[in-house]
Amino acid sequence: MATTKPRLSSFSRNLSAVSSSQTPGVKCGPNGTMFVSSGIADLDRSLVMVMEDAEAPHHMLLLRNFMSQGLVHGQPLLYASPSKDPRGFLGTLPSPASLKHDKSRDRESEQEKGLRIAWQYKKYMGENQPNFDSHRDNKQDYCNEFDLRKPLERHYFTRQRVNCVGIQDSKNLAALQEHCASFLAQHQRNDGSCALAGRIAIQSLCAPQCEHSNMDWEMLSFIKSLKGMVRSSNAVVVITFPPSLLSLSSTKRWQHMADTLLSVAAIPDEDKELAKLLSGYQDMVGLLNVHKVARLNTQVPFILEATTFSIKLQKRRFLVLECLNQAPVDGSSGSSYGTSGSCSGSSKAGTLDF
């Protein structure tokens, strides 16, 4: 997920690139773009909008990992929710996976990788194989793997300021906009440097229990204003919303306002036809569709070779995104519907780096 930097002259030397790369949880991207992790190694790029599915709350998996990743990196967090007790949601955030689980998963991936290498070739590699330990450590500094069964320890909540806002009883979005403006004002980017990235997570913006849910133009105005404030700050925003509660025209406008647009969908239980088409169907809990990817400070579009990914819970603990694979037919090994974008994670099938 990306935050922007002020554009410099083509002949100006960017002196902040070196220092900003040392900021915890932040890495340098192309065209002066700074990246923070979503908390899912397979899904990392900034106004991100996620269209919810009424059949399953898979958007909450994405939101929890996004919030946990920020807290682990010591990044300030603003969380807005239509629930009566927004702070109670913090108790459901997942904890980073222990080193023991990380090593076991690394061993499994290395074993699978070894099976792909012919023993004749592996014999000649011998002890000259490159050591990727340092690369793996750097990746963990940017994006952690989270154990969905283990709650986040409380000391992460007290290490930095966490602001929780309830929007259920608000008659309009003025109070939420004021909270966001105050939060982003503390993370302004004036000198082109990236000191510390802030995170804003807004759950179900147009939820029916909110009084502003029928104020289409006011909600659109809020998103437009928020997007403008984010452009000049070291912060990223993730908004989830149920499109089924909006008119078709409003949904299209919201989608246009998003820098990155995702949608989640539930998988029907025991769909025999779908099970025949997709391999690993029994391990899937949902689908993730990528409709638009942020491309900041450039006019070159970013085109993914795959736009639909399966959501899986590896060992019922770790959230993993994988490209959809066609089930084998007549003894064939099967083929992927698409390969993934540039690699930044550790899943077996490939990853996205937004």
Tab-separated table of C-alpha atoms in Angstrom:
chain	number	residue	atom	x	y	z
A	1	MET	CA	0.000	0.000	0.000
A	2	ALA	CA	1.519	3.248	-1.096
A	3	THR	CA	1.985	6.718	0.249
A	4	THR	CA	3.154	9.507	-2.014
A	5	LYS	CA	6.104	11.856	-1.883
A	6	PRO	CA	6.329	15.382	-3.333
A	7	ARG	CA	7.686	15.299	-6.864
A	8	LEU	CA	11.219	16.553	-7.284
A	9	SER	CA	12.949	17.886	-10.369
A	10	SER	CA	14.252	15.242	-12.734
A	11	PHE	CA	17.746	16.565	-12.069
A	12	SER	CA	17.389	16.770	-8.285
A	13	ARG	CA	19.034	14.174	-6.109
A	14	ASN	CA	16.616	12.484	-3.717
A	15	LEU	CA	18.520	12.590	-0.415
A	16	SER	CA	15.622	11.144	1.584
A	17	ALA	CA	15.670	7.795	-0.185
A	18	VAL	CA	18.408	6.346	1.979
A	19	SER	CA	17.027	7.486	5.322
A	20	SER	CA	13.410	6.591	4.550
A	21	SER	CA	14.342	3.018	3.706
A	22	GLN	CA	15.499	2.599	7.302
A	23	THR	CA	12.072	3.502	8.724
A	24	PRO	CA	10.436	0.440	10.350
A	25	GLY	CA	7.635	-0.973	8.228
A	26	VAL	CA	8.371	1.321	5.264
A	27	LYS	CA	10.250	0.642	2.041
A	28	CYS	CA	11.103	2.720	-1.029
A	29	GLY	CA	9.235	2.197	-4.275
A	30	PRO	CA	9.530	3.523	-7.832
A	31	ASN	CA	8.825	7.149	-8.733
A	32	GLY	CA	9.331	8.369	-5.173
A	33	THR	CA	6.575	6.150	-3.763
A	34	MET	CA	6.827	4.809	-0.214
A	35	PHE	CA	5.215	1.468	0.688
A	36	VAL	CA	3.776	0.069	3.921
A	37	SER	CA	2.643	-3.513	4.251
A	38	SER	CA	-0.971	-4.634	4.456
A	39	GLY	CA	0.079	-7.381	6.875
A	40	ILE	CA	-0.434	-9.999	4.168
A	41	ALA	CA	2.735	-10.825	2.279
A	42	ASP	CA	0.694	-11.733	-0.801
A	43	LEU	CA	-1.219	-8.443	-0.828
A	44	ASP	CA	0.973	-5.408	-0.659
A	45	ARG	CA	0.088	-0.979	-2.221
A	46	SER	CA	-3.031	5.403	-0.551
A	47	LEU	CA	-6.591	4.986	-0.400
A	48	VAL	CA	-7.577	1.319	-0.522
A	49	MET	CA	-11.239	0.328	-0.711
A	50	VAL	CA	-12.558	-3.184	-0.153
A	51	MET	CA	-16.036	-4.145	-1.308
A	52	GLU	CA	-17.614	-6.428	1.265
A	53	ASP	CA	-19.611	-9.587	0.627
A	54	ALA	CA	-22.870	-9.955	2.515
A	55	GLU	CA	-22.432	-13.745	2.599
A	56	ALA	CA	-19.124	-13.802	4.510
A	57	PRO	CA	-17.008	-11.294	6.488
A	58	HIS	CA	-13.758	-11.979	4.618
A	59	HIS	CA	-13.046	-8.248	4.515
A	60	MET	CA	-12.450	-8.442	8.264
A	61	LEU	CA	-9.479	-10.756	7.673
A	62	LEU	CA	-7.834	-8.106	5.511
A	63	LEU	CA	-8.683	-5.326	7.964
A	64	ARG	CA	-7.320	-7.216	10.989
A	65	ASN	CA	-3.996	-7.966	9.316
A	66	PHE	CA	-3.675	-4.364	8.143
A	67	MET	CA	-4.226	-3.024	11.652
A	68	SER	CA	-1.981	-5.601	13.341
A	69	GLN	CA	0.876	-4.907	10.951
A	70	GLY	CA	0.772	-1.219	11.801
A	71	LEU	CA	0.745	-1.833	15.554
A	72	VAL	CA	3.647	-4.273	15.325
A	73	HIS	CA	5.683	-1.614	13.499
A	74	GLY	CA	4.777	1.013	16.077
A	75	GLN	CA	2.720	3.032	13.594
A	76	PRO	CA	-0.147	5.223	14.895
A	77	LEU	CA	-3.609	3.859	14.157
A	78	LEU	CA	-7.051	5.409	13.759
A	79	TYR	CA	-9.878	2.874	13.648
A	80	ALA	CA	-13.492	3.830	12.895
A	81	SER	CA	-16.336	1.340	13.201
A	82	PRO	CA	-20.165	1.307	13.256
A	83	SER	CA	-20.104	-0.920	16.353
A	84	LYS	CA	-20.945	0.397	19.815
A	85	ASP	CA	-17.548	-0.629	21.225
A	86	PRO	CA	-14.864	-0.049	18.551
A	87	ARG	CA	-12.022	-0.595	21.017
A	88	GLY	CA	-13.291	-4.102	21.716
A	89	PHE	CA	-12.342	-4.995	18.135
A	90	LEU	CA	-8.677	-4.614	19.059
A	91	GLY	CA	-8.959	-7.815	21.081
A	92	THR	CA	-9.591	-9.774	17.844
A	93	LEU	CA	-6.419	-8.647	16.081
A	94	PRO	CA	-3.991	-11.489	15.256
A	95	SER	CA	-0.505	-11.799	16.702
A	96	PRO	CA	2.722	-12.161	14.683
A	97	ALA	CA	3.672	-15.775	14.095
A	98	SER	CA	6.348	-17.110	16.401
A	99	LEU	CA	9.862	-17.759	15.132
A	100	LYS	CA	9.230	-21.479	15.512
A	101	HIS	CA	6.340	-21.383	13.051
A	102	ASP	CA	8.316	-19.182	10.667
A	103	LYS	CA	11.215	-21.660	10.586
A	104	SER	CA	8.893	-24.631	10.060
A	105	ARG	CA	7.188	-22.880	7.157
A	106	ASP	CA	10.565	-21.939	5.682
A	107	ARG	CA	11.694	-25.558	5.901
A	108	GLU	CA	8.533	-26.695	4.137
A	109	SER	CA	9.038	-24.190	1.340
A	110	GLU	CA	12.697	-25.178	0.991
A	111	GLN	CA	11.736	-28.847	0.783
A	112	GLU	CA	9.191	-28.147	-1.922
A	113	LYS	CA	11.730	-26.019	-3.766
A	114	GLY	CA	14.251	-28.815	-3.513
A	115	LEU	CA	11.854	-31.248	-5.144
A	116	ARG	CA	11.694	-28.983	-8.179
A	117	ILE	CA	15.463	-29.075	-8.678
A	118	ALA	CA	16.928	-32.118	-10.352
A	119	TRP	CA	19.385	-33.887	-8.084
A	120	GLN	CA	22.099	-33.634	-10.734
A	121	TYR	CA	21.851	-29.834	-10.727
A	122	LYS	CA	21.577	-29.618	-6.956
A	123	LYS	CA	24.705	-31.757	-6.599
A	124	TYR	CA	26.803	-29.200	-8.469
A	125	MET	CA	25.365	-26.299	-6.477
A	126	GLY	CA	26.702	-27.838	-3.251
A	127	GLU	CA	27.723	-25.322	-0.651
A	128	ASN	CA	27.744	-22.472	-3.146
A	129	GLN	CA	24.024	-21.907	-2.800
A	130	PRO	CA	23.261	-18.266	-1.939
A	131	ASN	CA	22.218	-17.456	1.602
A	132	PHE	CA	18.806	-15.804	1.683
A	133	ASP	CA	18.614	-15.418	5.449
A	134	SER	CA	19.310	-11.703	5.335
A	135	HIS	CA	16.697	-11.220	2.615
A	136	ARG	CA	14.161	-13.118	4.684
A	137	ASP	CA	14.920	-10.980	7.727
A	138	ASN	CA	14.415	-7.802	5.716
A	139	LYS	CA	11.113	-9.116	4.434
A	140	GLN	CA	9.948	-9.818	7.967
A	141	ASP	CA	10.888	-6.258	8.942
A	142	TYR	CA	8.468	-5.067	6.271
A	143	CYS	CA	5.685	-7.663	6.465
A	144	ASN	CA	4.976	-10.184	9.222
A	145	GLU	CA	2.959	-13.364	9.095
A	146	PHE	CA	0.095	-13.391	11.574
A	147	ASP	CA	-1.391	-16.268	13.520
A	148	LEU	CA	-5.158	-15.817	13.372
A	149	ARG	CA	-5.628	-18.079	16.393
A	150	LYS	CA	-3.419	-16.025	18.686
A	151	PRO	CA	-4.588	-12.550	19.811
A	152	LEU	CA	-2.229	-9.605	19.626
A	153	GLU	CA	-0.470	-8.897	22.928
A	154	ARG	CA	-1.686	-5.868	24.832
A	155	HIS	CA	1.680	-4.147	24.990
A	156	TYR	CA	1.312	-3.296	21.294
A	157	PHE	CA	-1.717	-1.162	22.178
A	158	THR	CA	0.111	0.843	24.826
A	159	ARG	CA	3.337	1.401	22.901
A	160	GLN	CA	1.780	4.097	20.717
A	161	ARG	CA	-1.452	6.016	20.475
A	162	VAL	CA	-4.412	4.041	19.144
A	163	ASN	CA	-7.549	6.075	18.517
A	164	CYS	CA	-10.876	4.250	18.147
A	165	VAL	CA	-13.951	6.116	16.879
A	166	GLY	CA	-17.568	4.949	16.839
A	167	ILE	CA	-19.661	6.216	13.931
A	168	GLN	CA	-22.947	4.489	14.748
A	169	ASP	CA	-24.520	7.375	16.677
A	170	SER	CA	-23.106	10.151	14.496
A	171	LYS	CA	-25.743	12.065	12.550
A	172	ASN	CA	-23.220	12.879	9.827
A	173	LEU	CA	-19.584	12.360	8.928
A	174	ALA	CA	-18.330	15.701	10.252
A	175	ALA	CA	-16.964	14.168	13.464
A	176	LEU	CA	-15.179	11.362	11.600
A	177	GLN	CA	-13.714	13.829	9.123
A	178	GLU	CA	-12.424	15.937	12.006
A	179	HIS	CA	-10.799	12.887	13.614
A	180	CYS	CA	-9.132	11.959	10.306
A	181	ALA	CA	-7.943	15.519	9.684
A	182	SER	CA	-6.454	15.744	13.182
A	183	PHE	CA	-4.763	12.359	12.784
A	184	LEU	CA	-3.301	13.143	9.354
A	185	ALA	CA	-2.118	16.578	10.492
A	186	GLN	CA	0.322	14.785	12.775
A	187	HIS	CA	1.811	12.930	9.798
A	188	GLN	CA	2.291	15.702	7.284
A	189	ARG	CA	5.053	15.326	4.726
A	190	ASN	CA	6.684	18.705	4.165
A	191	ASP	CA	10.331	17.962	3.405
A	192	GLY	CA	9.925	14.874	1.239
A	193	SER	CA	11.047	12.555	4.041
A	194	CYS	CA	9.047	9.661	5.454
A	195	ALA	CA	9.472	9.635	9.218
A	196	LEU	CA	6.616	7.434	10.428
A	197	ALA	CA	3.599	6.167	8.522
A	198	GLY	CA	0.131	6.362	10.041
A	199	ARG	CA	-2.785	4.039	9.312
A	200	ILE	CA	-6.524	4.684	9.136
A	201	ALA	CA	-8.949	1.749	9.036
A	202	ILE	CA	-12.641	2.480	8.442
A	203	GLN	CA	-15.002	-0.475	8.662
A	204	SER	CA	-18.337	-0.585	6.792
A	205	LEU	CA	-18.575	3.131	6.039
A	206	CYS	CA	-22.169	2.927	4.777
A	207	ALA	CA	-23.438	0.420	7.364
A	208	PRO	CA	-27.249	0.575	7.771
A	209	GLN	CA	-27.030	1.235	11.525
A	210	CYS	CA	-25.341	4.579	10.818
A	211	GLU	CA	-27.572	7.604	10.335
A	212	HIS	CA	-25.445	8.844	7.461
A	213	SER	CA	-25.933	5.625	5.460
A	214	ASN	CA	-28.520	7.277	3.193
A	215	MET	CA	-26.477	10.453	2.618
A	216	ASP	CA	-24.820	9.392	-0.632
A	217	TRP	CA	-23.322	12.761	-1.561
A	218	GLU	CA	-22.058	13.457	1.939
A	219	MET	CA	-20.264	10.101	2.037
A	220	LEU	CA	-18.762	10.731	-1.399
A	221	SER	CA	-17.624	14.194	-0.306
A	222	PHE	CA	-15.997	12.656	2.777
A	223	ILE	CA	-14.060	10.123	0.670
A	224	LYS	CA	-12.912	12.856	-1.727
A	225	SER	CA	-11.751	15.060	1.145
A	226	LEU	CA	-9.992	12.158	2.853
A	227	LYS	CA	-8.204	11.225	-0.354
A	228	GLY	CA	-6.901	14.781	-0.714
A	229	MET	CA	-5.591	14.826	2.860
A	230	VAL	CA	-3.858	11.465	2.443
A	231	ARG	CA	-1.986	12.724	-0.628
A	232	SER	CA	-0.011	15.194	1.502
A	233	SER	CA	0.606	12.904	4.468
A	234	ASN	CA	2.625	9.852	5.468
A	235	ALA	CA	-0.453	7.680	5.871
A	236	VAL	CA	-2.577	5.064	4.159
A	237	VAL	CA	-6.315	4.450	4.488
A	238	VAL	CA	-8.312	1.238	4.116
A	239	ILE	CA	-12.095	1.576	3.810
A	240	THR	CA	-14.494	-1.360	3.617
A	241	PHE	CA	-18.081	-0.911	2.461
A	242	PRO	CA	-21.017	-3.135	1.433
A	243	PRO	CA	-21.840	-2.160	-2.188
A	244	SER	CA	-25.226	-3.865	-1.947
A	245	LEU	CA	-26.428	-0.998	0.290
A	246	LEU	CA	-25.506	1.674	-2.256
A	247	SER	CA	-27.139	2.603	-5.516
A	248	LEU	CA	-25.366	1.508	-8.668
A	249	SER	CA	-24.329	5.065	-9.507
A	250	SER	CA	-22.946	5.649	-5.983
A	251	THR	CA	-21.024	2.385	-6.105
A	252	LYS	CA	-19.395	3.421	-9.390
A	253	ARG	CA	-18.390	6.788	-7.906
A	254	TRP	CA	-16.869	5.137	-4.837
A	255	GLN	CA	-14.934	2.730	-7.037
A	256	HIS	CA	-13.603	5.638	-9.096
A	257	MET	CA	-12.358	7.422	-5.978
A	258	ALA	CA	-10.309	4.436	-4.780
A	259	ASP	CA	-6.595	4.227	-5.556
A	260	THR	CA	-6.680	0.466	-5.046
A	261	LEU	CA	-9.991	-1.372	-5.326
A	262	LEU	CA	-10.520	-4.918	-4.059
A	263	SER	CA	-13.556	-7.095	-3.508
A	264	VAL	CA	-14.062	-10.298	-1.547
A	265	ALA	CA	-16.555	-13.054	-2.216
A	266	ALA	CA	-17.657	-16.159	-0.389
A	267	ILE	CA	-17.348	-19.613	-1.939
A	268	PRO	CA	-20.529	-21.727	-1.965
A	269	ASP	CA	-20.325	-24.777	0.261
A	270	GLU	CA	-19.847	-28.056	-1.591
A	271	ASP	CA	-20.179	-26.578	-5.067
A	272	LYS	CA	-19.363	-29.703	-7.066
A	273	GLU	CA	-19.054	-27.882	-10.389
A	274	LEU	CA	-16.612	-25.345	-8.968
A	275	ALA	CA	-14.677	-28.114	-7.205
A	276	LYS	CA	-14.116	-29.781	-10.582
A	277	LEU	CA	-12.757	-26.582	-12.112
A	278	LEU	CA	-10.402	-25.460	-9.344
A	279	SER	CA	-7.630	-27.378	-7.651
A	280	GLY	CA	-7.365	-26.990	-3.893
A	281	TYR	CA	-11.031	-26.023	-3.698
A	282	GLN	CA	-11.448	-27.751	-0.332
A	283	ASP	CA	-8.890	-25.391	1.254
A	284	MET	CA	-10.451	-22.162	-0.038
A	285	VAL	CA	-12.508	-19.907	2.211
A	286	GLY	CA	-13.175	-17.149	-0.311
A	287	LEU	CA	-12.055	-15.215	-3.372
A	288	LEU	CA	-10.254	-11.892	-3.707
A	289	ASN	CA	-10.736	-9.834	-6.876
A	290	VAL	CA	-8.360	-6.998	-7.798
A	291	HIS	CA	-10.240	-4.335	-9.779
A	292	LYS	CA	-7.715	-1.498	-9.658
A	293	VAL	CA	-4.138	-1.057	-8.450
A	294	ALA	CA	-2.635	2.237	-7.271
A	295	ARG	CA	-0.073	3.827	-9.583
A	296	LEU	CA	1.168	7.048	-8.007
A	297	ASN	CA	3.547	9.619	-9.513
A	298	THR	CA	3.393	7.940	-12.916
A	299	GLN	CA	1.119	7.717	-15.955
A	300	VAL	CA	2.136	4.174	-16.815
A	301	PRO	CA	-0.691	1.744	-15.999
A	302	PHE	CA	-0.024	-1.362	-13.950
A	303	ILE	CA	-1.588	-4.465	-15.472
A	304	LEU	CA	-1.801	-7.649	-13.448
A	305	GLU	CA	-1.588	-10.978	-15.212
A	306	ALA	CA	-4.030	-12.368	-12.643
A	307	THR	CA	-6.887	-10.473	-11.000
A	308	THR	CA	-8.632	-13.233	-9.049
A	309	PHE	CA	-7.009	-14.999	-6.106
A	310	SER	CA	-8.167	-17.639	-3.694
A	311	ILE	CA	-8.192	-16.865	0.032
A	312	LYS	CA	-6.842	-19.786	2.031
A	313	LEU	CA	-6.094	-20.388	5.678
A	314	GLN	CA	-2.882	-22.384	5.781
A	315	LYS	CA	-2.968	-24.765	8.750
A	316	ARG	CA	-6.114	-22.831	9.701
A	317	ARG	CA	-3.819	-20.115	11.042
A	318	PHE	CA	-2.136	-18.110	8.305
A	319	LEU	CA	-3.903	-16.060	5.663
A	320	VAL	CA	-2.565	-16.876	2.183
A	321	LEU	CA	-3.550	-15.595	-1.267
A	322	GLU	CA	-2.926	-17.829	-4.272
A	323	CYS	CA	-3.616	-17.631	-7.989
A	324	LEU	CA	-6.505	-19.777	-9.093
A	325	ASN	CA	-5.365	-23.050	-10.647
A	326	GLN	CA	-7.379	-25.144	-13.041
A	327	ALA	CA	-7.971	-28.674	-11.818
A	328	PRO	CA	-6.088	-31.434	-13.714
A	329	VAL	CA	-7.932	-32.926	-16.660
A	330	ASP	CA	-7.116	-36.369	-18.109
A	331	GLY	CA	-4.036	-36.812	-15.946
A	332	SER	CA	-2.495	-33.440	-16.766
A	333	SER	CA	-0.826	-31.410	-14.065
A	334	GLY	CA	-3.168	-28.463	-14.445
A	335	SER	CA	-2.425	-24.893	-15.404
A	336	SER	CA	-2.806	-21.578	-13.678
A	337	TYR	CA	-5.370	-19.065	-14.875
A	338	GLY	CA	-2.717	-16.401	-14.379
A	339	THR	CA	0.543	-15.711	-12.735
A	340	SER	CA	0.985	-13.158	-10.042
A	341	GLY	CA	2.485	-9.699	-9.949
A	342	SER	CA	5.957	-8.845	-8.715
A	343	CYS	CA	7.014	-11.078	-5.871
A	344	SER	CA	7.237	-9.744	-2.316
A	345	GLY	CA	5.898	-12.547	-0.151
A	346	SER	CA	6.462	-16.164	0.701
A	347	SER	CA	3.409	-18.015	-0.580
A	348	LYS	CA	3.945	-20.963	-2.828
A	349	ALA	CA	1.826	-19.734	-5.724
A	350	GLY	CA	3.074	-16.199	-6.169
A	351	THR	CA	2.303	-12.829	-4.718
A	352	LEU	CA	1.098	-9.321	-5.278
A	353	ASP	CA	3.110	-6.245	-4.437
A	354	PHE	CA	0.871	-3.202	-4.702
